[in-house]
Short mmCIF file of C-alpha atoms in Angstrom, two decimals:
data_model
loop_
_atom_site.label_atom_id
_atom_site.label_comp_id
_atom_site.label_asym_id
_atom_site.label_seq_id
_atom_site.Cartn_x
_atom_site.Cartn_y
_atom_site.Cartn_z
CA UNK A 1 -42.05 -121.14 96.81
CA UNK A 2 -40.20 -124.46 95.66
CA UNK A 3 -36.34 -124.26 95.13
CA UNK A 4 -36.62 -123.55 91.98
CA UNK A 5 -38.18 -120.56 91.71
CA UNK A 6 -35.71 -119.35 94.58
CA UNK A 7 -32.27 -119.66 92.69
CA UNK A 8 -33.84 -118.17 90.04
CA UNK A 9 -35.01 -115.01 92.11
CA UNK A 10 -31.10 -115.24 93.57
CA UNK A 11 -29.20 -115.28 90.47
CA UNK A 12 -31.28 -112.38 89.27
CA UNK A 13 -30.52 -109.96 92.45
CA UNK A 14 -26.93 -111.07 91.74
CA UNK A 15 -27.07 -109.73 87.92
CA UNK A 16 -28.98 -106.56 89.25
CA UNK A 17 -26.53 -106.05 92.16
CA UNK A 18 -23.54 -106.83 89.23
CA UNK A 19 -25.14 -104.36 86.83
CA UNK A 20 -25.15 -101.12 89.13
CA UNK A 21 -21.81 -101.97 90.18
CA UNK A 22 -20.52 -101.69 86.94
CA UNK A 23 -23.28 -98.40 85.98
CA UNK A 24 -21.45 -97.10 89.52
CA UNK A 25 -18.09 -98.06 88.38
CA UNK A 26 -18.24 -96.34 85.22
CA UNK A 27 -19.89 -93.05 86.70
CA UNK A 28 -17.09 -92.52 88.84
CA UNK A 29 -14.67 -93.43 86.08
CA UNK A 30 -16.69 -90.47 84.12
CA UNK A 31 -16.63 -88.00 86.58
CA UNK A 32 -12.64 -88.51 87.09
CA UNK A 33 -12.19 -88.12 83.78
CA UNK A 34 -14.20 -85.02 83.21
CA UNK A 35 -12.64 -83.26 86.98
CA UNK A 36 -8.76 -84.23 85.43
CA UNK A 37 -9.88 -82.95 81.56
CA UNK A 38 -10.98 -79.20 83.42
CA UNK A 39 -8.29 -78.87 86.11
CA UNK A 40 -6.04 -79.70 82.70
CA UNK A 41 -4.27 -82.83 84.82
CA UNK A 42 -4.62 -85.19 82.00
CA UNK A 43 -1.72 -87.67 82.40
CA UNK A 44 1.05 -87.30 79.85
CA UNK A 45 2.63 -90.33 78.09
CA UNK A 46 6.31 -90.80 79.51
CA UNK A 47 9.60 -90.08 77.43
CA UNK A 48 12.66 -90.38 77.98
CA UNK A 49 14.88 -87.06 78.54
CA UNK A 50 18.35 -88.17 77.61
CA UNK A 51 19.25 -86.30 74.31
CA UNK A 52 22.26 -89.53 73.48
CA UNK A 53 20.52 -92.66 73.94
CA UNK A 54 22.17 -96.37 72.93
CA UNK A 55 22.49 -97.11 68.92
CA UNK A 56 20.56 -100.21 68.42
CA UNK A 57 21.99 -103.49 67.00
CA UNK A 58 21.13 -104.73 63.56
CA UNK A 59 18.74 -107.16 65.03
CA UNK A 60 16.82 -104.70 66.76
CA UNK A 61 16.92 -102.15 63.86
CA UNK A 62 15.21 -104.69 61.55
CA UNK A 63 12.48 -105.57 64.73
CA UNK A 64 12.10 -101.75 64.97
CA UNK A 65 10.92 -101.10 61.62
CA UNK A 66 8.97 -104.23 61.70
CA UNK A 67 7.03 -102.58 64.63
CA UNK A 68 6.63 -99.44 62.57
CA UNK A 69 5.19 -101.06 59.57
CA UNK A 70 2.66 -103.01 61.94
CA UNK A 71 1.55 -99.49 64.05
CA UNK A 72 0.88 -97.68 60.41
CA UNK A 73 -1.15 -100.42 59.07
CA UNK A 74 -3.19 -100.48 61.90
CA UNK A 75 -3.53 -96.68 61.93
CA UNK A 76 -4.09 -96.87 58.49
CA UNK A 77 -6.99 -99.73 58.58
CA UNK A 78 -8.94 -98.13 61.45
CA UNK A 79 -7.71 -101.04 64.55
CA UNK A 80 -6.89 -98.06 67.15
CA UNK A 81 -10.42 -96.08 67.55
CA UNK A 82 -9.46 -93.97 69.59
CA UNK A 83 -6.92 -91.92 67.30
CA UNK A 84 -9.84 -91.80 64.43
CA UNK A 85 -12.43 -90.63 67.22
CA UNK A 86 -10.41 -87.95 67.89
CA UNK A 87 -10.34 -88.82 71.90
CA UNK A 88 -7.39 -86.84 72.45
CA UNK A 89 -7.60 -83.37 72.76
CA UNK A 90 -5.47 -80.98 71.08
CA UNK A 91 -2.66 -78.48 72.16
CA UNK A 92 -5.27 -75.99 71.51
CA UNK A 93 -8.15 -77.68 72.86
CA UNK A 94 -5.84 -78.28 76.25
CA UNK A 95 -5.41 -74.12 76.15
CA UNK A 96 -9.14 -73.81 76.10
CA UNK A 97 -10.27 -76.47 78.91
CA UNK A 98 -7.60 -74.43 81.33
CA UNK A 99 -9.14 -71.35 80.69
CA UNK A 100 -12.39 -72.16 81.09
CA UNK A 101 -13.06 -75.23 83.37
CA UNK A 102 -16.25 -74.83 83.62
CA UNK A 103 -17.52 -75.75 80.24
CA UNK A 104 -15.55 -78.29 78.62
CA UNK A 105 -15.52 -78.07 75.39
CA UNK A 106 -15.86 -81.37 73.22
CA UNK A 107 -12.54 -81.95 71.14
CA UNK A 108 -12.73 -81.10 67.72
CA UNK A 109 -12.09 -84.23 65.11
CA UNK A 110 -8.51 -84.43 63.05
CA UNK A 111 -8.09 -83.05 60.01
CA UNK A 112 -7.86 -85.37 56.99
CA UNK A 113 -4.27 -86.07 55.71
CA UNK A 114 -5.99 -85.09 51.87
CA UNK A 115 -7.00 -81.35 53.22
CA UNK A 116 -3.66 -81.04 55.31
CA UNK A 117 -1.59 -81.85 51.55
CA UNK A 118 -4.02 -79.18 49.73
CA UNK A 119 -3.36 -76.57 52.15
CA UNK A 120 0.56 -77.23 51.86
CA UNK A 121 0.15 -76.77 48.29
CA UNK A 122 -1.32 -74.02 47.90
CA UNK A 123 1.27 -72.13 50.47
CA UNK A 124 3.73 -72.71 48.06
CA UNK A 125 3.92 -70.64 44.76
CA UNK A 126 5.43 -73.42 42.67
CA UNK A 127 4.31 -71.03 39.33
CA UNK A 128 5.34 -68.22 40.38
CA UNK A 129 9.06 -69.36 40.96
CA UNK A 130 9.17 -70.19 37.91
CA UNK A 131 8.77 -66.57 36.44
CA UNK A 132 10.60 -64.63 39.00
CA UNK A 133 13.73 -65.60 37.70
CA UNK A 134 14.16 -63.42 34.36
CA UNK A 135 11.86 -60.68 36.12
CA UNK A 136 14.22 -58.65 38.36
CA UNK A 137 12.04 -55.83 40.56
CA UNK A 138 13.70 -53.16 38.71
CA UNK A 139 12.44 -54.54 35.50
CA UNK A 140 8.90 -54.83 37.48
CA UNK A 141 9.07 -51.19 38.61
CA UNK A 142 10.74 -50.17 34.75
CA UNK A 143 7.42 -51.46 33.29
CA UNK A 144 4.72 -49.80 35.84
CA UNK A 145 6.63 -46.57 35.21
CA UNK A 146 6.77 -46.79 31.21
CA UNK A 147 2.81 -47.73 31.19
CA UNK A 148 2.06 -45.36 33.33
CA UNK A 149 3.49 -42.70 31.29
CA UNK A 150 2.69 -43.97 27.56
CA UNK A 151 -0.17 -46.16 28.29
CA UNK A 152 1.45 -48.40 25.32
CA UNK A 153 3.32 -52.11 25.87
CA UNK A 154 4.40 -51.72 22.25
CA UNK A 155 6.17 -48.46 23.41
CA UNK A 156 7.49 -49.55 26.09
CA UNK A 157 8.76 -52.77 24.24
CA UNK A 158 10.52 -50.55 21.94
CA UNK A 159 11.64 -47.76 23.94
CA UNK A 160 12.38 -49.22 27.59
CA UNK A 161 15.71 -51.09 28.37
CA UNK A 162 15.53 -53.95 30.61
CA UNK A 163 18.03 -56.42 32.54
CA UNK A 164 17.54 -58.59 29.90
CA UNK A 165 15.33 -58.63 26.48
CA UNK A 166 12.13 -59.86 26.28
CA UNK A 167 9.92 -60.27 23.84
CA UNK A 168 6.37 -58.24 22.88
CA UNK A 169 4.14 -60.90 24.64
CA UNK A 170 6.76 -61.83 27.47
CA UNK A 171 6.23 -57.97 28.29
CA UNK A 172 2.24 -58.28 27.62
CA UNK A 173 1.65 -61.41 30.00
CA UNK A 174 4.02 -60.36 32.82
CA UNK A 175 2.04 -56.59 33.05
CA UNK A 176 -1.47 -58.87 32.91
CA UNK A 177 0.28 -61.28 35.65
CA UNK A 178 0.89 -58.02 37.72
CA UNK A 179 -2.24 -56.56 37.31
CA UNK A 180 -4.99 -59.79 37.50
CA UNK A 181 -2.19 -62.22 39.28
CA UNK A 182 -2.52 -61.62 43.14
CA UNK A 183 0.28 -64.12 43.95
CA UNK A 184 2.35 -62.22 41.22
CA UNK A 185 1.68 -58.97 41.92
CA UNK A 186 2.19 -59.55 45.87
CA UNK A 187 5.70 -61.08 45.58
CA UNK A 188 6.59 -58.26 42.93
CA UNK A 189 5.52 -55.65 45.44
CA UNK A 190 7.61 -56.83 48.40
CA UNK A 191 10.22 -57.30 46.31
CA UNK A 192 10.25 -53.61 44.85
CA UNK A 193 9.79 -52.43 48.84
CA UNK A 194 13.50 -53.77 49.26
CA UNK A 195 14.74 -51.62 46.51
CA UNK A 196 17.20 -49.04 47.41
CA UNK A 197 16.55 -45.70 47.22
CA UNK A 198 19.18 -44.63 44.82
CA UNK A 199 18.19 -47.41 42.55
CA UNK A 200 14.86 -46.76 42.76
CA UNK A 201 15.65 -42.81 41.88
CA UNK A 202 18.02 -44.13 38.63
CA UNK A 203 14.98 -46.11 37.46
CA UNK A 204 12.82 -43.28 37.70
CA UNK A 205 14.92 -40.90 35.77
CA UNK A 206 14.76 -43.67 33.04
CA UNK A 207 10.71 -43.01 32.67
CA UNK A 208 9.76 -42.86 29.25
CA UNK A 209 8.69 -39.21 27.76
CA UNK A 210 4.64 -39.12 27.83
CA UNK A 211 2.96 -37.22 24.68
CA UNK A 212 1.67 -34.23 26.89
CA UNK A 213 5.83 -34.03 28.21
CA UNK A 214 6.36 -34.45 24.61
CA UNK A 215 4.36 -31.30 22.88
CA UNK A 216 5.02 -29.03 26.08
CA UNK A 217 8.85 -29.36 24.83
CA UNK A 218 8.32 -29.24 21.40
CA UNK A 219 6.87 -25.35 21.90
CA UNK A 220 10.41 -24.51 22.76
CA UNK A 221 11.28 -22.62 19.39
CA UNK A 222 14.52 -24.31 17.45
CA UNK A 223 15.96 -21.13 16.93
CA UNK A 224 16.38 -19.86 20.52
CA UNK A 225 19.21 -20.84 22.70
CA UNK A 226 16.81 -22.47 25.66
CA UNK A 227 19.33 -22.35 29.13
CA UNK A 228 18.62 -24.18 32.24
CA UNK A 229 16.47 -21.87 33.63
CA UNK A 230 14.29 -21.92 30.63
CA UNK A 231 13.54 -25.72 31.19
CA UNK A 232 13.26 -25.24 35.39
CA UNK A 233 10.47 -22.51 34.47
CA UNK A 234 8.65 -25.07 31.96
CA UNK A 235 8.43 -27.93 35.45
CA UNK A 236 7.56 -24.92 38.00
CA UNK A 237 3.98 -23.56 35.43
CA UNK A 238 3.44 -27.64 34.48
CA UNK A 239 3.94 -29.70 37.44
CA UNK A 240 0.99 -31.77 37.31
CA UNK A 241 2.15 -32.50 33.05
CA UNK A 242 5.63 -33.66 34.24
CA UNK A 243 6.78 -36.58 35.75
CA UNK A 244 7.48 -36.20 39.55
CA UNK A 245 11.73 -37.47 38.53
CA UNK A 246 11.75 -35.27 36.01
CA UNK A 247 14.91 -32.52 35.75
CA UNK A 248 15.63 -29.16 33.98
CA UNK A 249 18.55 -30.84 32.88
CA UNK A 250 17.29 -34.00 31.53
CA UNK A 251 13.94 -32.06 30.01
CA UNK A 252 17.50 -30.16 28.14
CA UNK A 253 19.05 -33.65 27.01
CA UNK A 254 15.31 -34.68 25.28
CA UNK A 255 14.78 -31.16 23.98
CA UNK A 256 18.04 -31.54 21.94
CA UNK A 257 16.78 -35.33 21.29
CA UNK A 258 13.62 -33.79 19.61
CA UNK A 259 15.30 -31.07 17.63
CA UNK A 260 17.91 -33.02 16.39
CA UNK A 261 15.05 -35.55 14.66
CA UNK A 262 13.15 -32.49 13.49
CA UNK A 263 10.29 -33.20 16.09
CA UNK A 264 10.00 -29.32 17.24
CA UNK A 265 6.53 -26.94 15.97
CA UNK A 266 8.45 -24.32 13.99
CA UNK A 267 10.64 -27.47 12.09
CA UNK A 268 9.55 -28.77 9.09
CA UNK A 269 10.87 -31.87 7.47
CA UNK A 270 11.59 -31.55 3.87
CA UNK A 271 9.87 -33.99 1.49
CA UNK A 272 12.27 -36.39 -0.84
CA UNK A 273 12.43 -35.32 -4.47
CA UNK A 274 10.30 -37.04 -6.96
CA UNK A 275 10.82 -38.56 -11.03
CA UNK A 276 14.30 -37.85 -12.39
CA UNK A 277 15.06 -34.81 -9.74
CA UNK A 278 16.43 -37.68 -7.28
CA UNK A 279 19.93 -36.66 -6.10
CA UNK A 280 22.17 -39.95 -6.72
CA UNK A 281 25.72 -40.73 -5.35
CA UNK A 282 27.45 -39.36 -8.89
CA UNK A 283 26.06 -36.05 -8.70
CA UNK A 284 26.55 -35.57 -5.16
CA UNK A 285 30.19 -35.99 -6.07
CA UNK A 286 30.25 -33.97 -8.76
CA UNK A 287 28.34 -31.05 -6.83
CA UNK A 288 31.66 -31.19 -3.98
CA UNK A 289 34.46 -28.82 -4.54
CA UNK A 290 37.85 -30.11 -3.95
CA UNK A 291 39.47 -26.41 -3.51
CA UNK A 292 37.28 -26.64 -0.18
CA UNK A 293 38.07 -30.04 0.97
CA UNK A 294 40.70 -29.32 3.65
CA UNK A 295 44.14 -31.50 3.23
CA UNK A 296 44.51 -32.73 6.76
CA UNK A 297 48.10 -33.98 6.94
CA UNK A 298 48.88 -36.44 9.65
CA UNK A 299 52.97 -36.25 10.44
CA UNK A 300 52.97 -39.08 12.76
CA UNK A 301 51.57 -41.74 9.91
CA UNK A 302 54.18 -40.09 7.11
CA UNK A 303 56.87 -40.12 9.34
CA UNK A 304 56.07 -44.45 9.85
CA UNK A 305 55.51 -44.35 5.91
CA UNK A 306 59.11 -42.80 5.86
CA UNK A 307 60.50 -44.95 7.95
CA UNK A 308 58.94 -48.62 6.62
CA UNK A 309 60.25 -47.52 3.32
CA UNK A 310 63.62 -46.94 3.93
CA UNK A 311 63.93 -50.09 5.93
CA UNK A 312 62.27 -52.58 2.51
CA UNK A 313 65.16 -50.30 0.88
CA UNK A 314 68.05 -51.05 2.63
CA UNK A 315 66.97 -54.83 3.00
CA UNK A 316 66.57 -54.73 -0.61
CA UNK A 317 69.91 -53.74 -1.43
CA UNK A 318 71.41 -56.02 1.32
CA UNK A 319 69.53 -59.09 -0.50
CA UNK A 320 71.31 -57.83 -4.23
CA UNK A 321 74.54 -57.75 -2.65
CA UNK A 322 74.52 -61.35 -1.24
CA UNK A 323 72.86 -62.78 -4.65
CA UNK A 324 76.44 -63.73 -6.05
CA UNK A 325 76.80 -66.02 -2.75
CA UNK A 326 73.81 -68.13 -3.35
CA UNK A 327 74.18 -69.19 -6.86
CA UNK A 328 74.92 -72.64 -5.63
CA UNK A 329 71.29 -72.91 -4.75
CA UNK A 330 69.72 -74.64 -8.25
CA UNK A 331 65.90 -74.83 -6.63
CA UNK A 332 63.75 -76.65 -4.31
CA UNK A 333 61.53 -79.29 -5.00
CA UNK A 334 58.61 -78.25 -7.02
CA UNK A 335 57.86 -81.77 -8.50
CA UNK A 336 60.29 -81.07 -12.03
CA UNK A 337 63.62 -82.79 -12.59
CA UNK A 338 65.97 -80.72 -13.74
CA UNK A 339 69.54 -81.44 -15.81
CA UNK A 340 71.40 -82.23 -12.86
CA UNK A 341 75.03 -80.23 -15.17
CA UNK A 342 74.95 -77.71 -17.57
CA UNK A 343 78.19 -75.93 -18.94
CA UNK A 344 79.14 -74.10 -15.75
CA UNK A 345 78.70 -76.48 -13.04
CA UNK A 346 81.38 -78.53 -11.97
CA UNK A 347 79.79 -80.74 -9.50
CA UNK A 348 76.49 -81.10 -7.63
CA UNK A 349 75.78 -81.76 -3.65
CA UNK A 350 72.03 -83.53 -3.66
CA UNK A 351 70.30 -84.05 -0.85
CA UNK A 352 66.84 -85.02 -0.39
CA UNK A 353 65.16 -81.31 -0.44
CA UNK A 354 67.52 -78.92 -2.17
CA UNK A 355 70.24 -79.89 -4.89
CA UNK A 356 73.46 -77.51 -4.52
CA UNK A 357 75.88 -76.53 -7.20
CA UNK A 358 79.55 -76.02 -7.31
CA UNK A 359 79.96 -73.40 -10.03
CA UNK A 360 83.69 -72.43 -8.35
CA UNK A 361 86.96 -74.07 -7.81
CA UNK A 362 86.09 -73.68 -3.97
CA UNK A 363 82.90 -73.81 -1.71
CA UNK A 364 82.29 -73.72 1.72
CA UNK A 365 79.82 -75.73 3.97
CA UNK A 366 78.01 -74.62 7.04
CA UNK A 367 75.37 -72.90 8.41
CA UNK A 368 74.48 -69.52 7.88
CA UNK A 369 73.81 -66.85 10.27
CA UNK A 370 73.92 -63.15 10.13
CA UNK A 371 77.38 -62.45 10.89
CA UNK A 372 78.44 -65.50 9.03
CA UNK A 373 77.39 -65.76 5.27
CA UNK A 374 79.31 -69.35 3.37
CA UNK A 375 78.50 -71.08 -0.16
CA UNK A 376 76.34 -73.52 0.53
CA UNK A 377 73.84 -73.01 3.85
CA UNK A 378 72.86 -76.62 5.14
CA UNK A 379 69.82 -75.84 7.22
CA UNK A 380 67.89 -75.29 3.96
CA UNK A 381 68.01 -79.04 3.85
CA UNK A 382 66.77 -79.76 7.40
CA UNK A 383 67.99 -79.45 10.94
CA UNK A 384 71.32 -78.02 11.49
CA UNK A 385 71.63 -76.97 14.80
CA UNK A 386 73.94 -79.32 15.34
CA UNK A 387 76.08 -78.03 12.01
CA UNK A 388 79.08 -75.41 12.68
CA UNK A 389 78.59 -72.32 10.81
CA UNK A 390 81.87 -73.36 8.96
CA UNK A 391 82.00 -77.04 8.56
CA UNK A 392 84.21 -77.80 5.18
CA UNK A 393 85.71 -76.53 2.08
CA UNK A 394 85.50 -78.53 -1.17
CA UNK A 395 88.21 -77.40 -3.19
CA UNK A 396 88.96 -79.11 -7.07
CA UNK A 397 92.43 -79.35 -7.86
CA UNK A 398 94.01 -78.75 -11.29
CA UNK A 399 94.49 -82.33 -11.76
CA UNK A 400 90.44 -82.81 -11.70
CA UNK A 401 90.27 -84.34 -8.05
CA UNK A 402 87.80 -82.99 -5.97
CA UNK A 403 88.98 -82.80 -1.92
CA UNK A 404 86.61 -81.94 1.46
CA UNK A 405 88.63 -80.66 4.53
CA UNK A 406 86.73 -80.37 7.68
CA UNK A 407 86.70 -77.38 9.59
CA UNK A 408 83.95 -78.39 12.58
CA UNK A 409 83.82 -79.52 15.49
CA UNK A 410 81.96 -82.85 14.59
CA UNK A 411 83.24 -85.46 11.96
CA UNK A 412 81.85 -85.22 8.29
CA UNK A 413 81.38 -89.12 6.79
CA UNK A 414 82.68 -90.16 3.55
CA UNK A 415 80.94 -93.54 2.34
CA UNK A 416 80.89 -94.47 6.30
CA UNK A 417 84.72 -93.12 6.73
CA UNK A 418 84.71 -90.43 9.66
CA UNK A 419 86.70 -87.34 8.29
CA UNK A 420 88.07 -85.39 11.88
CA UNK A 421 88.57 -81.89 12.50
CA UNK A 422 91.37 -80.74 10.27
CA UNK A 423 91.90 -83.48 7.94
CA UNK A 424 90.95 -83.79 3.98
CA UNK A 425 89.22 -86.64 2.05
CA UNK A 426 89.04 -87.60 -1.66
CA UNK A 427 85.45 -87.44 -3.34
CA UNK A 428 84.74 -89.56 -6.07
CA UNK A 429 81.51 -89.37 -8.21
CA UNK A 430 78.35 -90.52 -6.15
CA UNK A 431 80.30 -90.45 -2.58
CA UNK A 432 77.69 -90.18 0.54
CA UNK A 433 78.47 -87.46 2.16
CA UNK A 434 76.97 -87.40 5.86
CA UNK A 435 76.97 -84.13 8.05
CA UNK A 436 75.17 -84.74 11.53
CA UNK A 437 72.43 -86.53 10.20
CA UNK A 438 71.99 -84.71 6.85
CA UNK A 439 72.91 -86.73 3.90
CA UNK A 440 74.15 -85.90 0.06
CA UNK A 441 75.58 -87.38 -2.52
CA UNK A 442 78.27 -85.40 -4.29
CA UNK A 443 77.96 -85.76 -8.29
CA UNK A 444 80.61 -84.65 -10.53
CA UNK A 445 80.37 -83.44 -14.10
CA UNK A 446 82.59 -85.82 -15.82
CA UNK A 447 82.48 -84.23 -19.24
CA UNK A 448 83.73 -80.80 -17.78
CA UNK A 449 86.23 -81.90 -15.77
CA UNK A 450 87.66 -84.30 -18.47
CA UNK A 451 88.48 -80.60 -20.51
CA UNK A 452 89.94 -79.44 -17.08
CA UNK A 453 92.17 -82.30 -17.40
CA UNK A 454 93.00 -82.06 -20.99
CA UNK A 455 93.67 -78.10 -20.30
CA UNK A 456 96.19 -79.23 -17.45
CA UNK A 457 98.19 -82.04 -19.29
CA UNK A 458 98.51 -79.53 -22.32
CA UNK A 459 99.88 -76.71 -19.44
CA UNK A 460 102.33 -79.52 -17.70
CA UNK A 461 104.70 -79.88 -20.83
CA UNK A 462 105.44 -76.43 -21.85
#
């Protein structure tokens, strides 16, 4: 054999002697992992236990979620096999291999996120939120009662009286939901379990009147006097016609129900009149006898008749005895202009809202209250709060000059002049006359007082 052929026979004993190392290496490996997967010793992957650990700069937040994003797209594109595989046994899977070490049994794959989302879903009842909200279980248990007893939705649309109102077909699709809807019906079930008793015993005694309830009652004559006992008698011989609530006293309150709408056996109902024999409103009041009308007298509303009346009496006469005093009120504005004289006034006081006349030798100024009544009331031109209730006199004098005294506590202005408490000024024709805010101007008639002074001078001589 040439030297040739010898390393060749060498370097494959070394590959052979290589190979079943590694075949040995890896049986061993097995067999480890198989004894530590059925004595359940399978190593865990260290944490650390402290609940407060260090906050993390800004640096290492942003290297962090770097590291995040890198792990998910791996995950996501299928780099780590061994998570895809399914390698790693479950919680469940872990329970199993401990109970029974002797067969292991081979982990089951993961779930796919796509069947985990569906199954999420469907555990909640996002339509049937949505309905529960107007539909209260009393109104659920309301509605099983009624059909049960009438066997009509239209009835019970009509006749039952729930939380709130619903329509016809609301109360149609929520007694299909309960019937065909198991998701429905099951939440509407637990929901009437947690009724209370005594409300579940008030919505009972609501149940609608069935037709075989309906014609037992009506065979209770409308001439006889029907008692309590009458109506526990008719529930003791029909128990199995009568609903399981049902009362002597409340069979009483729909036996009166049904006579009162002429729904008994022995009541007829009288047909309307027909062609000209129909009774109208005019002949019905002709047909009524007043001698038999009773005349109910009611002493407490004529006694306040009484009394209103004498009061507009007495403030009518009040008002006809103080009609002399306000004579110097001509009118308010109403848009006309009136002669500003005629023969009997003497002067006029003209503000900007009412013009006053002087008919008299003498007028007072002020404000009028109801202890106080003067001439001429101020506060019919504006504000006069500030005005005494007796502010001036304007008194004429035989010689034809007209004079203002004040008699209040503020000043009274004369063409700008201040006239003080207790002293007199002259007014001429078209003087400004200013009283705490308020302006006028004083007019005089000059034609009337000229006479006045022709009447004097012919007095003076003789």
């Amino acid at each position: 054999m040439d030297k040739d052929s010898q390393g060749l026979l060498d370097s494959s004993l070394m590959a052979s002697g290589t190979a079943s190392r590694s075949e040995d290496e890896e049986s061993l490996a097995g067999q480890k992992r198989a004894s530590s997967q059925a004595l359940g010793t399978i190593p865990k992957r260290r944490s650390s236990s402290r609940f407060i650990k260090r906050k993390k700069f800004d640096d290492e937040l942003v290297e962090s979620s770097l590291a995040k994003s890198s792990t998910r797209a791996k995950g996501a594109s299928g780099v780590e096999p061994g998570r895809c595989s399914g390698s790693e046994p479950s919680s469940s899977e872990k329970k199993k291999v401990s109970k029974a070490p002797s067969t292991p049994v081979p982990p089951s794959p993961a779930p796919t996120p796509g069947l985990t989302k569906r199954v999420k879903k469907s555990k909640q009842p996002l339509q049937v939120t949505k309905d529960l909200g107007r539909w209260k279980p009393a109104d659920d248990l309301l509605l099983i009662h009624a059909v049960l007893q009438t066997n009509d939705l239209t009835s019970v649309h009509l006749g039952v009286k729930f939380s709130c109102r619903f329509t016809l077909r609301e109360v149609q699709e929520r007694w299909y939901a309960l019937l065909y809807d198991p998701v429905i019906s099951k939440l509407a079930c637990q929901a009437m379990r947690q009724l209370h008793p005594e409300a579940i015993a008030a919505i009972q005694s609501k149940a609608l009147f069935s037709k075989a309830e309906e014609q037992l009652l009506s065979k209770v004559g409308s001439t006889s006097q029907p008692t309590l006992e009458t109506f526990q008698d008719l529930l003791h011989r029909h128990p199995d016609a009568f609903y399981l609530a049902r009362t002597a006293k409340a069979l009483q309150a729909h036996w009166q129900l049904m006579k009162q709408y002429y729904l008994l056996e022995d009541q007829t109902v009288q047909p309307l009149p027909k062609g000209d024999q129909v009774l109208n409103f005019s002949d019905a009041e002709d047909l009524i006898d007043d001698s038999k009308l009773k005349d109910m007298r009611d002493e407490v509303l004529e006694h306040e008749l009484t009394v209103a009346d004498r009061r507009q009496k007495r403030e009518i006469r009040q008002l006809e005895q103080e009609l002399h005093k306000w004579q110097v009120l001509v009118d308010s504005i109403t848009g006309m202009s009136s002669p500003d004289f005629d023969n009997q006034t003497l002067a006029v006081l003209r503000g900007r809202m009412v013009r006053y006349l002087m008919r008299s030798r003498e007028i007072t100024l002020g404000r009028a209250t109801k202890d106080n009544q003067i001439d001429v009331d101020l506060s019919l031109e504006g504000p006069a709060w500030k005005i005494s209730r007796k502010q001036g006199v304007i008194k004429l004098k035989n010689n034809g000059d007209f004079f203002i005294a004040n008699e209040g506590r503020r000043p009274i202005y004369i063409d700008g002049r201040p006239v003080l408490c207790g002293s007199k000024w002259r007014l001429s024709n078209n003087s400004v006359v200013e009283i705490a805010s308020l302006r006028f101007v004083f007019l005089i008639n000059q034609d009337l007082i000229a006479l006045i002074r022709a009447e004097a001078a012919k007095i003076t001589p003789q």
